[in-house]
């Protein structure tokens, strides 16, 4: 097993995750099998209990792991399926060591950070690196490890020590360190300054790790004299110093690395030069060109989707949703414009307190071609989401509700159509006399972490002639990832269906509702699962494709096409058909054309 470690210095937010993903893709294009590990030094066991404002979205894996959003980048770039063990946290390491101590595994020894914690880290890395993630038997050839945080952080010190020991143990021909640093340009003098990177590398070396490659973030390509200076003071060959400068979209990053021969430096450090093939990024390059063309400001064809949520102050809270929208919109050759709508701004109380904000929010909603209500927790903005679903239903605007978005659509229908004005979800009104959404019996009301219904679960289509089943290629079932602890009340299903709703997808018991449709509506779908987590470049989520198609007036064309689902497996379904080619982008790197991650967005600032 060969290992590539990606660390970061000077400041956070330089794009280590995108760099690690791009390195993995580049090595994969050289013919190697690649896996990934993300180390997060925080004490949380996992990301499941973190606020999206604090840490961005929580990405959910097939095995139910609630992990850092960077693992979503790894999965999308490399088209792999990771496990919860591919995300290491301080909490997990300490928990495992303490459990061993309680069992007596250390035979009465004094348990210390060195060697017990550092040994546990190294054992975890070796174990996780051997887990197959690409559907093939046996371990990968190369493991790319990203160390979260910034060199010098107190919380990451045990991991730095462990990785120093690990690099010595596996040997120099099996370990390559890529250090991502910042080379700022001061506006006053217009000069690229190397001192921050020099200090960062000095700190790294003082902790026992020596970088093989420097990946320097800057607004422009590094000048030759700057490279020579960095080489001299950081003891890194000039040919091993690459620039990751600002690009129109992060699809360019693997191409930047290839053009600067970063793969050769990595392969040389891993003694793999003789067996590696020339990197084949032909398809990737073509995708990048198409993507740039679609997102040129002058490109005329666009689709406008209103994202009605409560975390819009931090767009990373909906990162996978954005990616899934992009996959689908590019497949239909449309520029994606996201209208960010703070859900609470649609409510009557905002109309009284801030009429201008209320009017602006409704104008953005009504000006969109389609409406998406993503998942979320807590009651803030729920009434606004209900109003958005009501508007979409009554105005025949394409609508997709995910998780809570599905539940509020059902609540709105029960209130407006069934006349149950007091119906609610037990999540926000535990004493409601007409619970439309209930707490799942197997859930825990005392422990929050890891107690939801998580991971990949099977949904069976009970109505074959429905839009969802057609979008999935006339499948009989689909496997999608879940993250919820409340569900639609099965005792209300008969009333809701008699009033016109159709629960077309259910779990294996038939009592847990997974997909709801409104047959009389052009496109009104709610799902309990999160289809965005399995959307991939070239394999867009079926339901996001449906939303974009309906918003473009092309849904009938999509449903009637015999080749709209990919040859092979799409979201766990083998159909033998093929979807429109789409491509995704990533995050972190600054876009030069004024868009956010390649998405043109409109909003109204940060809201908490």
mmCIF file of C-alpha atoms in Angstrom, residues 46-299:
data_model
loop_
_atom_site.group_PDB
_atom_site.id
_atom_site.type_symbol
_atom_site.label_atom_id
_atom_site.label_comp_id
_atom_site.label_asym_id
_atom_site.label_seq_id
_atom_site.Cartn_x
_atom_site.Cartn_y
_atom_site.Cartn_z
ATOM 1 C CA UNK A 46 -18.642 12.110 13.976
ATOM 2 C CA UNK A 47 -20.178 15.112 12.213
ATOM 3 C CA UNK A 48 -23.760 14.041 12.954
ATOM 4 C CA UNK A 49 -24.491 16.439 15.801
ATOM 5 C CA UNK A 50 -22.786 19.513 14.306
ATOM 6 C CA UNK A 51 -24.702 22.550 13.107
ATOM 7 C CA UNK A 52 -24.475 23.166 9.347
ATOM 8 C CA UNK A 53 -23.454 26.736 10.199
ATOM 9 C CA UNK A 54 -20.533 25.292 12.150
ATOM 10 C CA UNK A 55 -19.238 22.716 9.710
ATOM 11 C CA UNK A 56 -21.261 22.665 6.500
ATOM 12 C CA UNK A 57 -23.422 19.736 5.489
ATOM 13 C CA UNK A 58 -23.265 16.319 7.090
ATOM 14 C CA UNK A 59 -22.528 13.807 4.329
ATOM 15 C CA UNK A 60 -24.131 10.376 4.780
ATOM 16 C CA UNK A 61 -22.516 7.177 3.543
ATOM 17 C CA UNK A 62 -24.055 3.861 2.508
ATOM 18 C CA UNK A 63 -23.182 2.275 5.856
ATOM 19 C CA UNK A 64 -24.870 5.099 7.756
ATOM 20 C CA UNK A 65 -21.728 6.998 8.629
ATOM 21 C CA UNK A 66 -22.313 10.734 9.235
ATOM 22 C CA UNK A 67 -19.091 12.298 7.995
ATOM 23 C CA UNK A 68 -17.313 15.437 6.865
ATOM 24 C CA UNK A 69 -18.449 16.926 3.545
ATOM 25 C CA UNK A 70 -14.980 16.318 2.048
ATOM 26 C CA UNK A 71 -15.846 12.621 1.816
ATOM 27 C CA UNK A 72 -18.620 13.657 -0.542
ATOM 28 C CA UNK A 73 -15.988 15.302 -2.729
ATOM 29 C CA UNK A 74 -13.926 12.102 -2.677
ATOM 30 C CA UNK A 75 -16.912 9.995 -3.688
ATOM 31 C CA UNK A 76 -17.904 12.312 -6.515
ATOM 32 C CA UNK A 77 -14.410 12.811 -7.929
ATOM 33 C CA UNK A 78 -13.313 9.176 -7.678
ATOM 34 C CA UNK A 79 -16.727 7.478 -8.091
ATOM 35 C CA UNK A 80 -16.165 5.321 -5.019
ATOM 36 C CA UNK A 81 -18.276 4.281 -2.015
ATOM 37 C CA UNK A 82 -16.547 5.049 1.277
ATOM 38 C CA UNK A 83 -17.281 3.772 4.788
ATOM 39 C CA UNK A 84 -17.529 5.441 8.179
ATOM 40 C CA UNK A 85 -14.006 4.178 8.954
ATOM 41 C CA UNK A 86 -12.679 6.400 6.157
ATOM 42 C CA UNK A 87 -13.385 9.387 8.415
ATOM 43 C CA UNK A 88 -11.108 9.437 11.478
ATOM 44 C CA UNK A 89 -11.817 11.833 14.341
ATOM 45 C CA UNK A 90 -10.133 12.459 17.677
ATOM 46 C CA UNK A 91 -13.370 11.321 19.307
ATOM 47 C CA UNK A 92 -13.274 7.948 17.548
ATOM 48 C CA UNK A 93 -9.611 7.372 18.406
ATOM 49 C CA UNK A 94 -9.949 8.252 22.075
ATOM 50 C CA UNK A 95 -13.167 6.261 22.369
ATOM 51 C CA UNK A 96 -11.514 3.139 20.950
ATOM 52 C CA UNK A 97 -8.465 3.491 23.221
ATOM 53 C CA UNK A 98 -10.593 4.078 26.327
ATOM 54 C CA UNK A 99 -12.759 1.053 25.453
ATOM 55 C CA UNK A 100 -9.595 -1.061 25.194
ATOM 56 C CA UNK A 101 -8.368 0.268 28.534
ATOM 57 C CA UNK A 102 -11.682 -0.618 30.189
ATOM 58 C CA UNK A 103 -11.477 -4.154 28.783
ATOM 59 C CA UNK A 104 -7.961 -4.514 30.153
ATOM 60 C CA UNK A 105 -6.305 -4.801 26.746
ATOM 61 C CA UNK A 106 -3.292 -2.782 27.873
ATOM 62 C CA UNK A 107 -2.474 -5.197 30.684
ATOM 63 C CA UNK A 108 -2.240 -2.636 33.443
ATOM 64 C CA UNK A 109 0.042 -0.223 31.608
ATOM 65 C CA UNK A 110 -0.222 3.550 31.924
ATOM 66 C CA UNK A 111 -2.237 4.580 28.850
ATOM 67 C CA UNK A 112 -0.724 7.669 27.213
ATOM 68 C CA UNK A 113 -0.996 9.761 24.062
ATOM 69 C CA UNK A 114 2.341 8.289 22.976
ATOM 70 C CA UNK A 115 2.374 5.414 22.208
ATOM 71 C CA UNK A 116 -1.230 4.303 22.694
ATOM 72 C CA UNK A 117 -3.142 7.086 20.912
ATOM 73 C CA UNK A 118 -0.542 7.396 18.141
ATOM 74 C CA UNK A 119 -0.493 3.621 17.650
ATOM 75 C CA UNK A 120 -4.299 3.564 17.454
ATOM 76 C CA UNK A 121 -4.198 6.250 14.742
ATOM 77 C CA UNK A 122 -1.680 4.292 12.669
ATOM 78 C CA UNK A 123 -3.636 1.039 13.064
ATOM 79 C CA UNK A 124 -6.854 2.793 12.013
ATOM 80 C CA UNK A 125 -5.207 4.243 8.898
ATOM 81 C CA UNK A 126 -3.831 0.861 7.846
ATOM 82 C CA UNK A 127 -7.146 -0.872 8.468
ATOM 83 C CA UNK A 128 -9.265 1.740 6.657
ATOM 84 C CA UNK A 129 -6.859 1.898 3.694
ATOM 85 C CA UNK A 130 -7.447 -1.803 3.010
ATOM 86 C CA UNK A 131 -11.244 -1.527 2.765
ATOM 87 C CA UNK A 132 -12.345 -1.945 -0.907
ATOM 88 C CA UNK A 133 -14.272 1.126 -2.029
ATOM 89 C CA UNK A 134 -14.505 0.749 -5.818
ATOM 90 C CA UNK A 135 -16.580 -2.410 -6.088
ATOM 91 C CA UNK A 136 -13.562 -4.612 -6.744
ATOM 92 C CA UNK A 137 -11.997 -7.252 -4.521
ATOM 93 C CA UNK A 138 -8.897 -6.492 -2.511
ATOM 94 C CA UNK A 139 -7.391 -3.236 -1.260
ATOM 95 C CA UNK A 140 -6.567 -0.190 -3.372
ATOM 96 C CA UNK A 141 -3.062 0.615 -4.606
ATOM 97 C CA UNK A 142 -2.841 4.135 -3.154
ATOM 98 C CA UNK A 143 -4.515 5.780 -0.173
ATOM 99 C CA UNK A 144 -4.850 9.573 -0.170
ATOM 100 C CA UNK A 145 -5.060 10.929 3.389
ATOM 101 C CA UNK A 146 -6.223 14.468 4.131
ATOM 102 C CA UNK A 147 -5.338 15.911 7.526
ATOM 103 C CA UNK A 148 -7.930 18.505 8.481
ATOM 104 C CA UNK A 149 -7.054 21.805 10.098
ATOM 105 C CA UNK A 150 -3.826 23.754 9.829
ATOM 106 C CA UNK A 151 -0.287 22.789 10.807
ATOM 107 C CA UNK A 152 0.340 24.132 14.311
ATOM 108 C CA UNK A 153 -3.157 23.472 15.661
ATOM 109 C CA UNK A 154 -2.954 21.958 19.162
ATOM 110 C CA UNK A 155 -5.748 19.491 18.496
ATOM 111 C CA UNK A 156 -3.954 17.884 15.537
ATOM 112 C CA UNK A 157 -0.636 17.256 17.335
ATOM 113 C CA UNK A 158 -1.282 13.541 18.103
ATOM 114 C CA UNK A 159 -2.088 12.961 14.414
ATOM 115 C CA UNK A 160 1.066 14.782 13.289
ATOM 116 C CA UNK A 161 3.169 12.642 15.635
ATOM 117 C CA UNK A 162 1.409 9.465 14.495
ATOM 118 C CA UNK A 163 1.856 10.336 10.811
ATOM 119 C CA UNK A 164 5.542 11.099 11.409
ATOM 120 C CA UNK A 165 5.990 7.671 12.935
ATOM 121 C CA UNK A 166 3.872 6.136 10.180
ATOM 122 C CA UNK A 167 5.970 7.664 7.380
ATOM 123 C CA UNK A 168 9.135 6.256 8.984
ATOM 124 C CA UNK A 169 7.552 2.833 9.473
ATOM 125 C CA UNK A 170 6.241 2.385 5.909
ATOM 126 C CA UNK A 171 9.410 3.824 4.383
ATOM 127 C CA UNK A 172 10.182 6.745 2.037
ATOM 128 C CA UNK A 173 9.200 4.813 -1.094
ATOM 129 C CA UNK A 174 5.695 4.256 0.247
ATOM 130 C CA UNK A 175 4.858 7.701 1.613
ATOM 131 C CA UNK A 176 4.545 11.091 -0.113
ATOM 132 C CA UNK A 177 3.594 14.333 1.623
ATOM 133 C CA UNK A 178 1.851 17.144 -0.274
ATOM 134 C CA UNK A 179 1.679 20.390 1.684
ATOM 135 C CA UNK A 180 -0.968 22.926 0.573
ATOM 136 C CA UNK A 181 0.040 26.455 1.510
ATOM 137 C CA UNK A 182 -0.731 30.062 0.680
ATOM 138 C CA UNK A 183 1.408 32.467 -1.345
ATOM 139 C CA UNK A 184 -0.424 35.780 -0.953
ATOM 140 C CA UNK A 185 -0.070 38.755 -3.284
ATOM 141 C CA UNK A 186 -0.051 42.087 -1.497
ATOM 142 C CA UNK A 187 -2.020 44.658 -3.466
ATOM 143 C CA UNK A 188 0.295 47.454 -2.389
ATOM 144 C CA UNK A 189 3.409 45.992 -4.040
ATOM 145 C CA UNK A 190 1.879 43.295 -6.293
ATOM 146 C CA UNK A 191 4.534 40.820 -5.176
ATOM 147 C CA UNK A 192 4.046 37.148 -4.342
ATOM 148 C CA UNK A 193 5.177 36.682 -0.740
ATOM 149 C CA UNK A 194 6.803 33.367 0.250
ATOM 150 C CA UNK A 195 7.369 33.983 3.960
ATOM 151 C CA UNK A 196 4.045 32.458 5.173
ATOM 152 C CA UNK A 197 4.818 29.212 3.311
ATOM 153 C CA UNK A 198 8.397 29.206 4.589
ATOM 154 C CA UNK A 199 7.178 29.431 8.176
ATOM 155 C CA UNK A 200 4.519 26.774 7.569
ATOM 156 C CA UNK A 201 7.059 24.316 6.153
ATOM 157 C CA UNK A 202 9.480 25.086 8.965
ATOM 158 C CA UNK A 203 6.758 24.267 11.476
ATOM 159 C CA UNK A 204 5.893 21.073 9.629
ATOM 160 C CA UNK A 205 9.511 19.915 9.571
ATOM 161 C CA UNK A 206 9.892 20.789 13.235
ATOM 162 C CA UNK A 207 7.061 18.358 13.949
ATOM 163 C CA UNK A 208 8.815 15.524 12.132
ATOM 164 C CA UNK A 209 7.261 15.675 8.656
ATOM 165 C CA UNK A 210 9.082 16.779 5.509
ATOM 166 C CA UNK A 211 7.033 17.758 2.434
ATOM 167 C CA UNK A 212 7.858 16.138 -0.888
ATOM 168 C CA UNK A 213 5.609 18.495 -2.862
ATOM 169 C CA UNK A 214 4.351 22.029 -2.280
ATOM 170 C CA UNK A 215 0.931 22.941 -3.685
ATOM 171 C CA UNK A 216 0.758 26.709 -3.468
ATOM 172 C CA UNK A 217 -2.548 28.549 -3.548
ATOM 173 C CA UNK A 218 -2.332 31.964 -5.137
ATOM 174 C CA UNK A 219 -4.308 34.331 -7.316
ATOM 175 C CA UNK A 220 -1.946 33.677 -10.240
ATOM 176 C CA UNK A 221 0.727 31.196 -11.323
ATOM 177 C CA UNK A 222 3.943 31.347 -9.297
ATOM 178 C CA UNK A 223 6.784 33.230 -10.906
ATOM 179 C CA UNK A 224 9.997 31.268 -11.544
ATOM 180 C CA UNK A 225 12.014 33.293 -9.056
ATOM 181 C CA UNK A 226 9.361 32.660 -6.403
ATOM 182 C CA UNK A 227 9.568 28.911 -7.026
ATOM 183 C CA UNK A 228 13.353 29.023 -6.714
ATOM 184 C CA UNK A 229 13.089 30.935 -3.462
ATOM 185 C CA UNK A 230 10.595 28.444 -2.041
ATOM 186 C CA UNK A 231 12.776 25.568 -3.200
ATOM 187 C CA UNK A 232 15.836 27.050 -1.501
ATOM 188 C CA UNK A 233 14.212 27.830 1.850
ATOM 189 C CA UNK A 234 11.776 24.871 2.035
ATOM 190 C CA UNK A 235 14.201 22.210 0.728
ATOM 191 C CA UNK A 236 11.751 21.055 -1.958
ATOM 192 C CA UNK A 237 12.894 20.621 -5.604
ATOM 193 C CA UNK A 238 11.571 23.419 -7.842
ATOM 194 C CA UNK A 239 9.905 20.868 -10.143
ATOM 195 C CA UNK A 240 7.932 19.621 -7.106
ATOM 196 C CA UNK A 241 6.360 23.030 -6.471
ATOM 197 C CA UNK A 242 2.989 23.462 -8.195
ATOM 198 C CA UNK A 243 0.593 26.379 -8.322
ATOM 199 C CA UNK A 244 -3.105 26.064 -7.654
ATOM 200 C CA UNK A 245 -4.210 29.470 -8.859
ATOM 201 C CA UNK A 246 -7.769 30.789 -9.161
ATOM 202 C CA UNK A 247 -9.722 29.129 -11.969
ATOM 203 C CA UNK A 248 -13.262 29.479 -13.428
ATOM 204 C CA UNK A 249 -14.303 26.189 -11.792
ATOM 205 C CA UNK A 250 -12.526 23.517 -9.806
ATOM 206 C CA UNK A 251 -12.785 20.978 -12.624
ATOM 207 C CA UNK A 252 -9.571 22.635 -13.786
ATOM 208 C CA UNK A 253 -7.623 21.561 -10.676
ATOM 209 C CA UNK A 254 -6.786 17.983 -11.795
ATOM 210 C CA UNK A 255 -5.740 19.464 -15.161
ATOM 211 C CA UNK A 256 -3.533 22.038 -13.431
ATOM 212 C CA UNK A 257 -1.846 19.267 -11.466
ATOM 213 C CA UNK A 258 -1.354 17.169 -14.595
ATOM 214 C CA UNK A 259 0.019 20.057 -16.655
ATOM 215 C CA UNK A 260 2.562 20.808 -13.930
ATOM 216 C CA UNK A 261 3.499 17.102 -13.771
ATOM 217 C CA UNK A 262 2.449 16.727 -10.155
ATOM 218 C CA UNK A 263 1.651 13.071 -10.833
ATOM 219 C CA UNK A 264 5.244 12.422 -11.875
ATOM 220 C CA UNK A 265 6.537 13.907 -8.627
ATOM 221 C CA UNK A 266 4.101 11.815 -6.580
ATOM 222 C CA UNK A 267 4.773 8.611 -8.522
ATOM 223 C CA UNK A 268 8.512 9.165 -8.238
ATOM 224 C CA UNK A 269 8.184 9.542 -4.472
ATOM 225 C CA UNK A 270 6.169 6.314 -4.350
ATOM 226 C CA UNK A 271 8.489 4.361 -6.676
ATOM 227 C CA UNK A 272 5.657 3.851 -9.180
ATOM 228 C CA UNK A 273 7.058 5.618 -12.247
ATOM 229 C CA UNK A 274 7.844 2.373 -14.064
ATOM 230 C CA UNK A 275 4.353 0.869 -13.784
ATOM 231 C CA UNK A 276 2.170 3.985 -14.174
ATOM 232 C CA UNK A 277 0.548 4.813 -17.471
ATOM 233 C CA UNK A 278 0.215 8.290 -18.894
ATOM 234 C CA UNK A 279 -2.740 10.028 -17.209
ATOM 235 C CA UNK A 280 -5.843 9.804 -19.369
ATOM 236 C CA UNK A 281 -8.045 12.810 -18.628
ATOM 237 C CA UNK A 282 -9.551 13.134 -22.107
ATOM 238 C CA UNK A 283 -13.123 12.836 -20.904
ATOM 239 C CA UNK A 284 -12.440 15.083 -17.928
ATOM 240 C CA UNK A 285 -10.978 17.762 -20.190
ATOM 241 C CA UNK A 286 -14.006 17.599 -22.484
ATOM 242 C CA UNK A 287 -16.326 17.918 -19.485
ATOM 243 C CA UNK A 288 -14.419 20.943 -18.234
ATOM 244 C CA UNK A 289 -14.775 22.689 -21.592
ATOM 245 C CA UNK A 290 -18.503 21.977 -21.743
ATOM 246 C CA UNK A 291 -18.923 23.162 -18.186
ATOM 247 C CA UNK A 292 -17.067 26.415 -18.898
ATOM 248 C CA UNK A 293 -19.225 27.028 -21.950
ATOM 249 C CA UNK A 294 -22.487 26.479 -20.077
ATOM 250 C CA UNK A 295 -21.481 28.809 -17.281
ATOM 251 C CA UNK A 296 -20.205 31.599 -19.441
ATOM 252 C CA UNK A 297 -22.165 34.746 -18.474
ATOM 253 C CA UNK A 298 -23.313 35.133 -22.092
ATOM 254 C CA UNK A 299 -24.729 31.594 -22.376
#
